[in-house]
Amino acid sequence: MFVMHIALQGCLRARDVEYGVNADTGGHIRYLLDLARASAAEPRVDRIEIVTRGFRQDGMADCYAVRTEDVDAKTRIVRLETTSSCYLAKEALWAEHDSFSAALIAHIAALDRRPDIFHAHYADGGEIARRVGAALDIPFLFTAHSLGRVKRDAFAGIDDADALAGMDRRIALEERTIAAAAGIIASSRDEAEVQYAGYDAYRPGRIRVIEPGSDLAAFADAAPDPAMAGRIDRFLTDPDKPMILAIARPVTKKNLAGLVHAYGNDPHLRRTANLVIVAGIRDDIARMEPEIASNLDELLRLIDRYDLYGQVAYPKHHLPSEVPSIYALARRRGGVFVNPALNEPFGLTLLEAAAAGLPIVATDSGGPNDIIERCGNGVLVDPRDHGAMAAAIGRILDDRPLWERYSRAGAVAVAAYDWTRHAELYHDFAESALGRRPPRALPADPSGTTMLISDIDNTLVGCPAATVRFADWHGRQEDLLFGIATGRSLHSAQAILSRENVPQPQVLITSVGSEIYHLDRTGTAYDLDEAWATQIAAGWDRPAVAAILAYATDLQPQGSLEQRLFKLSYFTRGDPDAARRVRDLLRAAGHACSVIQSHGTYLDILPHAASKGTAVEHVRRHYGMARDQVMVAGDSGNDVEMLRSVRHSIIVANHSDGLDQDPTLAHSFVSSYGHAGGIIEGVDHFRQLAQRRRTKTTKKTATDPSCTPCASAS
């Protein structure tokens, strides 16, 4: 496979990238270079080109004008000339689209072979891939890295007409790119389910969350560097106090000023800790581009306003190779890493800090949701709530056992965010977009097919050995249509299935039955079942239900990502009778809803017509199957409706919520094995039962004259 990346923004070179030298040289370049290096190790990939703009600019390295630069044996950077020969910020790149597109077409024409697929980065790369892809019939994948609508929302109230026009132009490019892309790669659930949802071309089933890898060994093993420590400590009156550390480009969306406000307004933090801000590299602020200069000026003014001299360090220079030692210094001094960004699409610095053993306080907008959920190494805060930010930092610094627990938990990141696995999933997705990984064909005659619908957590996954066995077993089941029914959202379900190497399902019933998605014919995307959405929408007044529960109960809402169009989700605070109380409360107010409690903690409220059970019945009808062809498997209370409504129900041995004592589930098979092993056992049980019934029927037909077919039927 020949993959061509298109990335116009920033100062891109193979080594010693000047991160933070301008507003556009940041994490997306590191992601791109790391992805290319990981892809080069993939046997399926034989060639990679990273195509960007060439330019010359006073004060910048000459390498940005060099036509080609080798990265490794498979990979090279190609710099194309456009109308302008100088460096351009992303806001000005739109004027180069025509000349860049023409240069790219000419470059491809001169190659010995065309690329198989483009991978476009940012809106400008997406526009080029859309144009050139249409001209040369080459499909493309898209990674936004950040989205214009999110930025526009974050800066509501801005009165800069030129800036608003630029954001509107960027949003229009993103709309066209999203509509034309063969597939979209997101880094987090927030990006896939919230940020893209604001676009008219949004189709959630075309977006795949593939968490970036990260080479974290250097951060886990790092030690403080005396030279770097000296550059930090010269700012500080008492350098041995714990460090509140932030590492980010000084651009508005990173909200470094918000962190200074939080620190400056909290006397306790100022007494007990130092603030260290590593904000790119600089010589003369006056010569830097306007956004960076403005943000650095603001930081300096805030330091002066709060009189933070001797308490805040803001070193001017550091090398990429010195960054691990900065984290190590903060760890040694018992510090905390803070990401206060208004929105963080993923957050590579969070992984670095986690690997270094630093507890984390991070924005609740974007990728940190996934990282904190997976690693359990810190807390999320509203980045606009300076008091909440300061309180979260102080709570960790003041509670040594909590600090140590979060510090140890960060080690999960080293194993979890792996570039090898990312590259494998990435190229699977690319091959699907190219039609090289077609899904298992649906049977022309469904009468000879069995459908298995399984829950995910603690049913299909939970025992790695059993999950591996299931994947091998599934590969031999040619007559099995496999699906999922889960409380997770679409992208959360896809992420864990990919992580656990579970075979690709034909159908995904998600959000406790409130959404249904079917795999498309290419195997690349999932299509929302619009008929199901229309069916369950009748009588559902989500705002009214939410208002009743907000004012009349003590339920705690789950995070924003768990709230869906047809689902409201809460924590019950340990109340075992919460479902009945909520059901009665809503009924008294005239709302008939499906209320589902599970694991003694979670409560989901859905439209009356929605549940895993009714969703499975809808799917059965969709694929034209008889009731006795369907099997379901589950482990907890949110599976009850599904288990109750299907004759061939499997309860895995590691079940909870007393499923084996529920008289309405007496027809179910309670397996003697847990997790995926119990699913296999249950399927075998029902297949053997069906075989015995067929054998008995055959014998009766052969011996009982009353069963002899009549002449008119033969």
mmCIF file of C-alpha atoms in Angstrom, residues 103-338:
data_model
loop_
_atom_site.group_PDB
_atom_site.id
_atom_site.type_symbol
_atom_site.label_atom_id
_atom_site.label_comp_id
_atom_site.label_asym_id
_atom_site.label_seq_id
_atom_site.Cartn_x
_atom_site.Cartn_y
_atom_site.Cartn_z
ATOM 1 C CA ALA A 103 1.486 21.056 -7.898
ATOM 2 C CA LEU A 104 0.294 17.848 -6.260
ATOM 3 C CA ILE A 105 -1.334 16.570 -9.460
ATOM 4 C CA ALA A 106 1.905 17.275 -11.330
ATOM 5 C CA HIS A 107 3.939 15.543 -8.633
ATOM 6 C CA ILE A 108 1.782 12.410 -8.756
ATOM 7 C CA ALA A 109 1.945 12.357 -12.563
ATOM 8 C CA ALA A 110 5.737 12.256 -12.327
ATOM 9 C CA LEU A 111 5.793 9.311 -9.916
ATOM 10 C CA ASP A 112 6.264 5.730 -11.060
ATOM 11 C CA ARG A 113 2.912 4.827 -9.424
ATOM 12 C CA ARG A 114 -0.057 6.598 -7.921
ATOM 13 C CA PRO A 115 -0.742 6.492 -4.200
ATOM 14 C CA ASP A 116 -3.453 4.036 -3.207
ATOM 15 C CA ILE A 117 -4.961 6.393 -0.657
ATOM 16 C CA PHE A 118 -4.578 9.937 0.683
ATOM 17 C CA HIS A 119 -4.650 10.801 4.359
ATOM 18 C CA ALA A 120 -5.575 14.469 4.802
ATOM 19 C CA HIS A 121 -4.693 16.470 7.907
ATOM 20 C CA TYR A 122 -6.595 19.583 8.987
ATOM 21 C CA ALA A 123 -9.163 21.379 6.853
ATOM 22 C CA ASP A 124 -6.671 22.598 4.258
ATOM 23 C CA GLY A 125 -5.305 19.098 3.706
ATOM 24 C CA GLY A 126 -8.880 17.855 3.456
ATOM 25 C CA GLU A 127 -9.728 20.372 0.727
ATOM 26 C CA ILE A 128 -6.657 19.357 -1.299
ATOM 27 C CA ALA A 129 -7.430 15.643 -0.877
ATOM 28 C CA ARG A 130 -11.035 16.240 -1.916
ATOM 29 C CA ARG A 131 -10.039 18.114 -5.086
ATOM 30 C CA VAL A 132 -7.143 15.924 -6.171
ATOM 31 C CA GLY A 133 -8.879 12.725 -5.089
ATOM 32 C CA ALA A 134 -11.863 13.551 -7.276
ATOM 33 C CA ALA A 135 -9.600 14.406 -10.213
ATOM 34 C CA LEU A 136 -7.490 11.230 -9.960
ATOM 35 C CA ASP A 137 -10.049 8.836 -8.428
ATOM 36 C CA ILE A 138 -8.058 8.317 -5.227
ATOM 37 C CA PRO A 139 -10.015 7.887 -1.948
ATOM 38 C CA PHE A 140 -8.950 9.698 1.193
ATOM 39 C CA LEU A 141 -9.105 9.447 4.955
ATOM 40 C CA PHE A 142 -9.411 12.577 7.056
ATOM 41 C CA THR A 143 -8.021 13.548 10.462
ATOM 42 C CA ALA A 144 -9.177 16.985 11.600
ATOM 43 C CA HIS A 145 -6.856 17.337 14.628
ATOM 44 C CA SER A 146 -9.081 20.251 15.644
ATOM 45 C CA LEU A 147 -12.349 21.519 14.206
ATOM 46 C CA GLY A 148 -13.435 25.015 13.256
ATOM 47 C CA ARG A 149 -16.884 24.785 14.834
ATOM 48 C CA VAL A 150 -15.348 23.908 18.197
ATOM 49 C CA LYS A 151 -12.978 26.864 17.978
ATOM 50 C CA ARG A 152 -15.782 29.198 16.932
ATOM 51 C CA ASP A 153 -17.919 28.093 19.889
ATOM 52 C CA ALA A 154 -14.974 28.483 22.273
ATOM 53 C CA PHE A 155 -14.525 32.111 21.205
ATOM 54 C CA ALA A 156 -18.160 33.151 21.265
ATOM 55 C CA GLY A 157 -18.460 36.900 21.436
ATOM 56 C CA ILE A 158 -15.356 37.627 19.403
ATOM 57 C CA ASP A 159 -15.777 40.864 17.422
ATOM 58 C CA ASP A 160 -12.912 40.385 14.954
ATOM 59 C CA ALA A 161 -14.652 40.264 11.559
ATOM 60 C CA ASP A 162 -11.602 38.884 9.747
ATOM 61 C CA ALA A 163 -11.156 36.115 12.312
ATOM 62 C CA LEU A 164 -14.840 35.169 12.098
ATOM 63 C CA ALA A 165 -14.688 35.101 8.297
ATOM 64 C CA GLY A 166 -11.625 32.856 8.490
ATOM 65 C CA MET A 167 -13.361 30.429 10.840
ATOM 66 C CA ASP A 168 -16.453 30.350 8.633
ATOM 67 C CA ARG A 169 -14.262 29.575 5.618
ATOM 68 C CA ARG A 170 -12.545 26.791 7.555
ATOM 69 C CA ILE A 171 -15.889 25.321 8.637
ATOM 70 C CA ALA A 172 -17.057 25.285 5.012
ATOM 71 C CA LEU A 173 -13.888 23.389 4.013
ATOM 72 C CA GLU A 174 -14.500 20.893 6.814
ATOM 73 C CA GLU A 175 -18.114 20.365 5.719
ATOM 74 C CA ARG A 176 -16.994 19.486 2.183
ATOM 75 C CA THR A 177 -14.183 17.275 3.451
ATOM 76 C CA ILE A 178 -16.396 15.355 5.882
ATOM 77 C CA ALA A 179 -18.941 14.721 3.124
ATOM 78 C CA ALA A 180 -16.338 13.444 0.637
ATOM 79 C CA ALA A 181 -14.003 11.403 2.872
ATOM 80 C CA ALA A 182 -14.009 7.617 2.583
ATOM 81 C CA GLY A 183 -13.488 7.492 6.326
ATOM 82 C CA ILE A 184 -12.702 9.789 9.237
ATOM 83 C CA ILE A 185 -10.201 9.023 11.992
ATOM 84 C CA ALA A 186 -10.851 10.573 15.389
ATOM 85 C CA SER A 187 -8.697 10.424 18.491
ATOM 86 C CA SER A 188 -11.435 10.401 21.112
ATOM 87 C CA ARG A 189 -15.124 9.811 21.730
ATOM 88 C CA ASP A 190 -15.644 13.503 22.362
ATOM 89 C CA GLU A 191 -14.284 14.306 18.926
ATOM 90 C CA ALA A 192 -16.361 11.610 17.225
ATOM 91 C CA GLU A 193 -19.628 12.086 19.105
ATOM 92 C CA VAL A 194 -19.681 15.763 20.085
ATOM 93 C CA GLN A 195 -17.316 17.822 17.952
ATOM 94 C CA TYR A 196 -18.225 16.336 14.550
ATOM 95 C CA ALA A 197 -21.926 16.257 15.442
ATOM 96 C CA GLY A 198 -22.224 19.979 14.706
ATOM 97 C CA TYR A 199 -21.610 19.434 10.981
ATOM 98 C CA ASP A 200 -24.356 18.901 8.415
ATOM 99 C CA ALA A 201 -22.363 16.075 6.807
ATOM 100 C CA TYR A 202 -22.011 14.206 10.122
ATOM 101 C CA ARG A 203 -22.560 10.462 9.893
ATOM 102 C CA PRO A 204 -21.273 8.849 13.099
ATOM 103 C CA GLY A 205 -20.851 5.430 11.527
ATOM 104 C CA ARG A 206 -18.196 6.761 9.119
ATOM 105 C CA ILE A 207 -15.966 7.910 11.976
ATOM 106 C CA ARG A 208 -13.547 5.489 13.606
ATOM 107 C CA VAL A 209 -11.929 6.294 16.942
ATOM 108 C CA ILE A 210 -8.348 5.035 16.799
ATOM 109 C CA GLU A 211 -6.449 6.297 19.819
ATOM 110 C CA PRO A 212 -2.991 7.569 18.880
ATOM 111 C CA GLY A 213 -0.023 5.663 20.106
ATOM 112 C CA SER A 214 2.813 7.300 21.925
ATOM 113 C CA ASP A 215 6.425 6.327 22.515
ATOM 114 C CA LEU A 216 6.321 6.720 26.270
ATOM 115 C CA ALA A 217 9.303 4.673 27.410
ATOM 116 C CA ALA A 218 11.530 7.759 27.542
ATOM 117 C CA PHE A 219 9.062 9.489 29.866
ATOM 118 C CA ALA A 220 8.634 6.506 32.170
ATOM 119 C CA ASP A 221 12.398 6.114 32.574
ATOM 120 C CA ALA A 222 13.373 9.802 32.659
ATOM 121 C CA ALA A 223 15.359 11.491 35.401
ATOM 122 C CA PRO A 224 15.627 15.228 36.106
ATOM 123 C CA ASP A 225 18.298 17.029 34.103
ATOM 124 C CA PRO A 226 20.326 19.495 36.206
ATOM 125 C CA ALA A 227 20.727 21.956 33.319
ATOM 126 C CA MET A 228 16.992 22.057 32.587
ATOM 127 C CA ALA A 229 16.220 22.239 36.302
ATOM 128 C CA GLY A 230 18.539 25.234 36.548
ATOM 129 C CA ARG A 231 16.673 27.070 33.790
ATOM 130 C CA ILE A 232 13.427 26.546 35.733
ATOM 131 C CA ASP A 233 14.728 27.123 39.252
ATOM 132 C CA ARG A 234 16.246 30.532 38.486
ATOM 133 C CA PHE A 235 12.683 31.894 38.439
ATOM 134 C CA LEU A 236 11.716 30.428 41.831
ATOM 135 C CA THR A 237 12.306 31.577 45.395
ATOM 136 C CA ASP A 238 11.690 28.080 46.810
ATOM 137 C CA PRO A 239 12.329 25.579 43.992
ATOM 138 C CA ASP A 240 11.722 22.529 46.212
ATOM 139 C CA LYS A 241 7.981 23.140 46.535
ATOM 140 C CA PRO A 242 5.711 20.880 44.425
ATOM 141 C CA MET A 243 5.406 21.889 40.750
ATOM 142 C CA ILE A 244 2.131 22.623 39.017
ATOM 143 C CA LEU A 245 3.322 21.922 35.471
ATOM 144 C CA ALA A 246 1.795 22.907 32.121
ATOM 145 C CA ILE A 247 3.405 22.249 28.732
ATOM 146 C CA ALA A 248 1.584 23.782 25.763
ATOM 147 C CA ARG A 249 1.913 26.189 22.876
ATOM 148 C CA PRO A 250 0.958 29.725 23.957
ATOM 149 C CA VAL A 251 -2.176 29.891 21.806
ATOM 150 C CA THR A 252 -5.570 31.013 23.015
ATOM 151 C CA LYS A 253 -7.264 27.606 22.942
ATOM 152 C CA LYS A 254 -4.650 26.174 25.328
ATOM 153 C CA ASN A 255 -5.971 28.564 28.019
ATOM 154 C CA LEU A 256 -2.675 29.020 29.862
ATOM 155 C CA ALA A 257 -3.999 32.337 31.135
ATOM 156 C CA GLY A 258 -6.848 30.444 32.801
ATOM 157 C CA LEU A 259 -4.318 28.380 34.739
ATOM 158 C CA VAL A 260 -2.513 31.540 35.910
ATOM 159 C CA HIS A 261 -5.845 32.976 37.055
ATOM 160 C CA ALA A 262 -6.608 29.751 38.959
ATOM 161 C CA TYR A 263 -3.213 29.803 40.667
ATOM 162 C CA GLY A 264 -3.087 33.523 41.296
ATOM 163 C CA ASN A 265 -6.514 33.605 42.965
ATOM 164 C CA ASP A 266 -5.826 30.677 45.331
ATOM 165 C CA PRO A 267 -3.698 31.657 48.358
ATOM 166 C CA HIS A 268 -3.294 28.038 49.446
ATOM 167 C CA LEU A 269 -1.820 26.955 46.102
ATOM 168 C CA ARG A 270 0.516 29.940 46.081
ATOM 169 C CA ARG A 271 1.821 29.023 49.546
ATOM 170 C CA THR A 272 2.290 25.313 48.850
ATOM 171 C CA ALA A 273 3.330 24.986 45.191
ATOM 172 C CA ASN A 274 5.143 26.650 42.298
ATOM 173 C CA LEU A 275 3.651 27.102 38.839
ATOM 174 C CA VAL A 276 5.849 26.103 35.886
ATOM 175 C CA ILE A 277 4.673 26.930 32.347
ATOM 176 C CA VAL A 278 6.669 25.555 29.418
ATOM 177 C CA ALA A 279 5.159 27.477 26.503
ATOM 178 C CA GLY A 280 7.197 26.686 23.413
ATOM 179 C CA ILE A 281 10.464 28.463 22.634
ATOM 180 C CA ARG A 282 11.069 32.158 22.180
ATOM 181 C CA ASP A 283 13.748 34.804 21.860
ATOM 182 C CA ASP A 284 12.008 38.125 21.305
ATOM 183 C CA ILE A 285 8.240 38.109 21.936
ATOM 184 C CA ALA A 286 7.817 41.182 19.752
ATOM 185 C CA ARG A 287 9.052 39.239 16.709
ATOM 186 C CA MET A 288 6.671 36.309 17.181
ATOM 187 C CA GLU A 289 3.425 35.882 15.297
ATOM 188 C CA PRO A 290 0.503 37.874 16.707
ATOM 189 C CA GLU A 291 -1.467 35.141 18.517
ATOM 190 C CA ILE A 292 1.593 33.773 20.306
ATOM 191 C CA ALA A 293 2.916 37.234 21.165
ATOM 192 C CA SER A 294 -0.489 38.274 22.501
ATOM 193 C CA ASN A 295 -0.781 35.209 24.731
ATOM 194 C CA LEU A 296 2.744 35.526 26.088
ATOM 195 C CA ASP A 297 2.131 39.208 26.825
ATOM 196 C CA GLU A 298 -1.040 38.257 28.687
ATOM 197 C CA LEU A 299 0.814 35.652 30.782
ATOM 198 C CA LEU A 300 3.441 38.201 31.782
ATOM 199 C CA ARG A 301 0.800 40.798 32.674
ATOM 200 C CA LEU A 302 -1.082 38.262 34.823
ATOM 201 C CA ILE A 303 2.098 37.283 36.632
ATOM 202 C CA ASP A 304 2.588 40.950 37.401
ATOM 203 C CA ARG A 305 -1.060 41.530 38.354
ATOM 204 C CA TYR A 306 -1.030 38.711 40.912
ATOM 205 C CA ASP A 307 2.576 39.516 41.964
ATOM 206 C CA LEU A 308 3.716 35.945 41.285
ATOM 207 C CA TYR A 309 7.428 36.705 40.967
ATOM 208 C CA GLY A 310 9.408 33.897 42.553
ATOM 209 C CA GLN A 311 6.404 31.575 42.294
ATOM 210 C CA VAL A 312 6.055 31.112 38.519
ATOM 211 C CA ALA A 313 8.694 29.814 36.082
ATOM 212 C CA TYR A 314 8.395 30.296 32.322
ATOM 213 C CA PRO A 315 11.673 29.184 30.679
ATOM 214 C CA LYS A 316 12.419 30.543 27.205
ATOM 215 C CA HIS A 317 14.107 27.522 25.633
ATOM 216 C CA HIS A 318 14.054 23.747 25.717
ATOM 217 C CA LEU A 319 14.843 20.951 23.311
ATOM 218 C CA PRO A 320 12.346 18.150 22.561
ATOM 219 C CA SER A 321 14.848 15.737 24.103
ATOM 220 C CA GLU A 322 14.681 17.679 27.402
ATOM 221 C CA VAL A 323 10.904 17.396 27.853
ATOM 222 C CA PRO A 324 11.008 14.005 29.658
ATOM 223 C CA SER A 325 13.356 15.489 32.239
ATOM 224 C CA ILE A 326 10.855 18.305 32.949
ATOM 225 C CA TYR A 327 8.149 15.775 33.791
ATOM 226 C CA ALA A 328 10.652 13.837 35.910
ATOM 227 C CA LEU A 329 11.532 16.990 37.859
ATOM 228 C CA ALA A 330 7.850 17.651 38.547
ATOM 229 C CA ARG A 331 7.374 14.043 39.690
ATOM 230 C CA ARG A 332 10.364 14.202 42.036
ATOM 231 C CA ARG A 333 8.925 17.342 43.633
ATOM 232 C CA GLY A 334 5.489 15.770 44.104
ATOM 233 C CA GLY A 335 3.792 17.874 41.464
ATOM 234 C CA VAL A 336 0.723 17.762 39.253
ATOM 235 C CA PHE A 337 0.405 18.140 35.474
ATOM 236 C CA VAL A 338 -2.390 20.444 34.279
#
